[in-house]
PDB file of C-alpha atoms in Angstrom:
ATOM      1  CA  UNK A 228     120.672  96.246 122.740  1.00 58.00           C
ATOM      2  CA  UNK A 229     117.913  94.346 121.470  1.00 62.00           C
ATOM      3  CA  UNK A 230     116.918  97.236 118.975  1.00 73.00           C
ATOM      4  CA  UNK A 231     120.855  97.229 117.761  1.00 69.00           C
ATOM      5  CA  UNK A 232     120.377  93.670 117.076  1.00 69.00           C
ATOM      6  CA  UNK A 233     117.097  94.164 115.286  1.00 73.00           C
ATOM      7  CA  UNK A 234     118.535  96.924 113.016  1.00 77.00           C
ATOM      8  CA  UNK A 235     121.756  94.983 112.066  1.00 78.00           C
ATOM      9  CA  UNK A 236     119.765  92.141 111.456  1.00 81.00           C
ATOM     10  CA  UNK A 237     117.639  93.907 108.951  1.00 82.00           C
ATOM     11  CA  UNK A 238     120.657  95.724 107.254  1.00 85.00           C
ATOM     12  CA  UNK A 239     122.032  92.287 106.665  1.00 84.00           C
ATOM     13  CA  UNK A 240     118.942  90.948 104.959  1.00 84.00           C
ATOM     14  CA  UNK A 241     118.535  94.161 102.830  1.00 86.00           C
ATOM     15  CA  UNK A 242     122.282  94.350 101.970  1.00 86.00           C
ATOM     16  CA  UNK A 243     122.085  90.180 100.792  1.00 85.00           C
ATOM     17  CA  UNK A 244     118.773  90.633  98.984  1.00 85.00           C
ATOM     18  CA  UNK A 245     120.485  93.679  97.246  1.00 87.00           C
ATOM     19  CA  UNK A 246     123.018  91.037  96.045  1.00 87.00           C
ATOM     20  CA  UNK A 247     120.465  88.594  94.408  1.00 85.00           C
ATOM     21  CA  UNK A 248     120.326  86.293  97.808  1.00 84.00           C
ATOM     22  CA  UNK A 249     116.810  86.231  98.717  1.00 81.00           C
ATOM     23  CA  UNK A 250     116.542  85.777 102.619  1.00 77.00           C
ATOM     24  CA  UNK A 251     112.709  84.925 102.512  1.00 72.00           C
ATOM     25  CA  UNK A 252     111.349  81.631 102.674  1.00 68.00           C
ATOM     26  CA  UNK A 253     108.042  82.027 100.029  1.00 60.00           C
ATOM     27  CA  UNK A 254     105.338  79.691 100.324  1.00 57.00           C
ATOM     28  CA  UNK A 255     104.593  77.687  97.579  1.00 62.00           C
ATOM     29  CA  UNK A 256     100.895  78.393  97.948  1.00 66.00           C
ATOM     30  CA  UNK A 257      99.335  81.179  99.445  1.00 68.00           C
ATOM     31  CA  UNK A 258      96.502  80.051 101.968  1.00 73.00           C
ATOM     32  CA  UNK A 259      92.895  80.997 100.898  1.00 72.00           C
ATOM     33  CA  UNK A 260      91.544  83.828 102.549  1.00 75.00           C
ATOM     34  CA  UNK A 261      89.335  84.043 105.377  1.00 79.00           C
ATOM     35  CA  UNK A 262      87.600  87.414 104.689  1.00 83.00           C
ATOM     36  CA  UNK A 263      87.194  88.995 100.851  1.00 83.00           C
ATOM     37  CA  UNK A 264      86.267  92.808 100.832  1.00 82.00           C
ATOM     38  CA  UNK A 265      85.318  94.611  97.599  1.00 80.00           C
ATOM     39  CA  UNK A 266      84.483  98.435  98.317  1.00 81.00           C
ATOM     40  CA  UNK A 267      84.046 101.629  96.716  1.00 76.00           C
ATOM     41  CA  UNK A 268      84.309 105.241  97.469  1.00 79.00           C
ATOM     42  CA  UNK A 269      82.046 107.515  95.453  1.00 79.00           C
ATOM     43  CA  UNK A 270      83.571 110.745  94.428  1.00 76.00           C
ATOM     44  CA  UNK A 271      80.328 112.530  95.275  1.00 81.00           C
ATOM     45  CA  UNK A 272      77.379 112.297  98.030  1.00 81.00           C
ATOM     46  CA  UNK A 273      74.898 110.160  96.259  1.00 83.00           C
ATOM     47  CA  UNK A 274      70.982 110.628  97.084  1.00 85.00           C
ATOM     48  CA  UNK A 275      69.645 107.934  94.883  1.00 90.00           C
ATOM     49  CA  UNK A 276      69.028 104.581  95.452  1.00 89.00           C
ATOM     50  CA  UNK A 277      69.952 102.994  91.822  1.00 90.00           C
ATOM     51  CA  UNK A 278      73.952 103.810  91.592  1.00 89.00           C
ATOM     52  CA  UNK A 279      74.133 102.353  95.232  1.00 86.00           C
ATOM     53  CA  UNK A 280      72.266  99.269  94.185  1.00 86.00           C
ATOM     54  CA  UNK A 281      74.187  98.813  91.020  1.00 87.00           C
ATOM     55  CA  UNK A 282      77.725  99.372  92.867  1.00 85.00           C
ATOM     56  CA  UNK A 283      76.611  96.931  95.874  1.00 85.00           C
ATOM     57  CA  UNK A 284      75.596  94.232  92.937  1.00 84.00           C
ATOM     58  CA  UNK A 285      79.048  95.116  91.040  1.00 85.00           C
ATOM     59  CA  UNK A 286      80.992  94.379  94.230  1.00 85.00           C
ATOM     60  CA  UNK A 287      79.517  91.612  95.424  1.00 84.00           C
ATOM     61  CA  UNK A 288      79.720  89.630  91.756  1.00 84.00           C
ATOM     62  CA  UNK A 289      83.486  90.984  92.151  1.00 86.00           C
ATOM     63  CA  UNK A 290      83.997  88.941  95.487  1.00 85.00           C
ATOM     64  CA  UNK A 291      82.117  85.799  94.054  1.00 84.00           C
ATOM     65  CA  UNK A 292      84.715  85.916  91.375  1.00 85.00           C
ATOM     66  CA  UNK A 293      87.618  85.735  94.072  1.00 86.00           C
ATOM     67  CA  UNK A 294      85.696  83.105  95.728  1.00 84.00           C
ATOM     68  CA  UNK A 295      85.760  81.332  92.719  1.00 83.00           C
ATOM     69  CA  UNK A 296      89.511  81.981  92.121  1.00 85.00           C
ATOM     70  CA  UNK A 297      90.458  80.389  95.138  1.00 84.00           C
ATOM     71  CA  UNK A 298      87.705  77.653  95.365  1.00 84.00           C
ATOM     72  CA  UNK A 299      86.189  78.727  98.040  1.00 85.00           C
ATOM     73  CA  UNK A 300      82.611  79.105  99.357  1.00 84.00           C
ATOM     74  CA  UNK A 301      80.929  81.646 101.500  1.00 86.00           C
ATOM     75  CA  UNK A 302      77.774  81.290 103.692  1.00 86.00           C
ATOM     76  CA  UNK A 303      77.630  84.785 105.058  1.00 87.00           C
ATOM     77  CA  UNK A 304      77.728  88.246 103.131  1.00 86.00           C
ATOM     78  CA  UNK A 305      78.123  91.479 104.912  1.00 88.00           C
ATOM     79  CA  UNK A 306      76.908  94.816 102.835  1.00 87.00           C
ATOM     80  CA  UNK A 307      77.654  98.056 104.703  1.00 88.00           C
ATOM     81  CA  UNK A 308      77.561 101.912 103.757  1.00 86.00           C
ATOM     82  CA  UNK A 309      79.095 104.734 105.289  1.00 86.00           C
ATOM     83  CA  UNK A 310      79.318 108.668 104.803  1.00 84.00           C
ATOM     84  CA  UNK A 311      81.349 111.563 105.874  1.00 77.00           C
ATOM     85  CA  UNK A 312      84.718 109.560 106.773  1.00 78.00           C
ATOM     86  CA  UNK A 313      86.790 111.953 105.723  1.00 80.00           C
ATOM     87  CA  UNK A 314      85.473 115.463 105.770  1.00 80.00           C
ATOM     88  CA  UNK A 315      84.878 116.257 109.614  1.00 84.00           C
ATOM     89  CA  UNK A 316      82.506 119.028 108.866  1.00 86.00           C
ATOM     90  CA  UNK A 317      80.179 116.354 107.222  1.00 82.00           C
ATOM     91  CA  UNK A 318      77.816 114.469 109.402  1.00 85.00           C
ATOM     92  CA  UNK A 319      78.645 110.631 110.193  1.00 87.00           C
ATOM     93  CA  UNK A 320      76.352 107.711 109.154  1.00 86.00           C
ATOM     94  CA  UNK A 321      76.889 104.301 108.907  1.00 89.00           C
ATOM     95  CA  UNK A 322      74.507 101.210 108.361  1.00 90.00           C
ATOM     96  CA  UNK A 323      75.103  97.631 107.442  1.00 91.00           C
ATOM     97  CA  UNK A 324      73.654  94.026 107.149  1.00 90.00           C
ATOM     98  CA  UNK A 325      74.900  90.335 107.531  1.00 91.00           C
ATOM     99  CA  UNK A 326      72.661  88.123 105.095  1.00 86.00           C
ATOM    100  CA  UNK A 327      73.161  84.327 105.861  1.00 87.00           C
ATOM    101  CA  UNK A 328      72.987  82.286 102.749  1.00 81.00           C
ATOM    102  CA  UNK A 329      71.068  79.068 102.804  1.00 81.00           C
ATOM    103  CA  UNK A 330      74.237  77.082 102.135  1.00 78.00           C
ATOM    104  CA  UNK A 331      77.669  77.896 101.103  1.00 80.00           C
ATOM    105  CA  UNK A 332      78.224  79.507  97.645  1.00 73.00           C
ATOM    106  CA  UNK A 333      80.298  80.998  95.116  1.00 72.00           C
ATOM    107  CA  UNK A 334      77.838  82.001  92.495  1.00 70.00           C
ATOM    108  CA  UNK A 335      76.978  85.510  91.363  1.00 68.00           C
ATOM    109  CA  UNK A 336      74.645  84.755  88.129  1.00 64.00           C
ATOM    110  CA  UNK A 337      76.576  87.287  86.207  1.00 57.00           C
ATOM    111  CA  UNK A 338      80.087  87.335  84.405  1.00 55.00           C
ATOM    112  CA  UNK A 339      82.547  90.084  84.346  1.00 57.00           C
ATOM    113  CA  UNK A 340      81.059  92.165  81.333  1.00 58.00           C
ATOM    114  CA  UNK A 341      77.577  91.803  82.877  1.00 54.00           C
ATOM    115  CA  UNK A 342      76.347  88.510  81.033  1.00 57.00           C
ATOM    116  CA  UNK A 343      74.144  86.004  82.765  1.00 54.00           C
ATOM    117  CA  UNK A 344      76.579  82.750  83.441  1.00 54.00           C
ATOM    118  CA  UNK A 345      74.406  79.748  84.254  1.00 54.00           C
ATOM    119  CA  UNK A 346      74.822  78.052  87.531  1.00 55.00           C
ATOM    120  CA  UNK A 347      77.516  75.871  87.763  1.00 53.00           C
ATOM    121  CA  UNK A 348      76.759  71.841  87.071  1.00 51.00           C
ATOM    122  CA  UNK A 349      77.083  70.929  90.575  1.00 46.00           C
ATOM    123  CA  UNK A 350      75.966  72.654  93.527  1.00 42.00           C
ATOM    124  CA  UNK A 351      77.542  71.820  97.079  1.00 41.00           C
ATOM    125  CA  UNK A 352      74.962  71.803  99.707  1.00 39.00           C
ATOM    126  CA  UNK A 353      75.846  70.815 103.400  1.00 37.00           C
ATOM    127  CA  UNK A 354      78.634  68.190 102.051  1.00 40.00           C
ATOM    128  CA  UNK A 355      76.704  66.739  99.433  1.00 36.00           C
ATOM    129  CA  UNK A 356      76.585  67.392  95.903  1.00 38.00           C
ATOM    130  CA  UNK A 357      72.987  67.972  93.940  1.00 37.00           C
TER     131      UNK A 357
END
């Protein structure tokens, strides 16, 4: 009986939505995320370190852009790498590290186009402004 009620409720909401009547209460503002992930999959197995370093730097910069966009800071950064996720014949490997920053931060030092960005005028350190 409970499943029938849920199905009927979903069907009624769908019918209303199709008539242009919103059934979802939208929040005025999306709450800031507690975690931000920027990841990449390579099309082939990499054996050299430079392209991996470049990818880590690029995705760290993107995470910083997302932090700045939501006016957030971070104190810890996790970098991980995995291989053989989708091919059952490949050996599996995974390694990761969590880096703790000396104080909450959102600055990457580079812009979207790779250009240098000077640090922000004010830096929050442990609740104070420098």
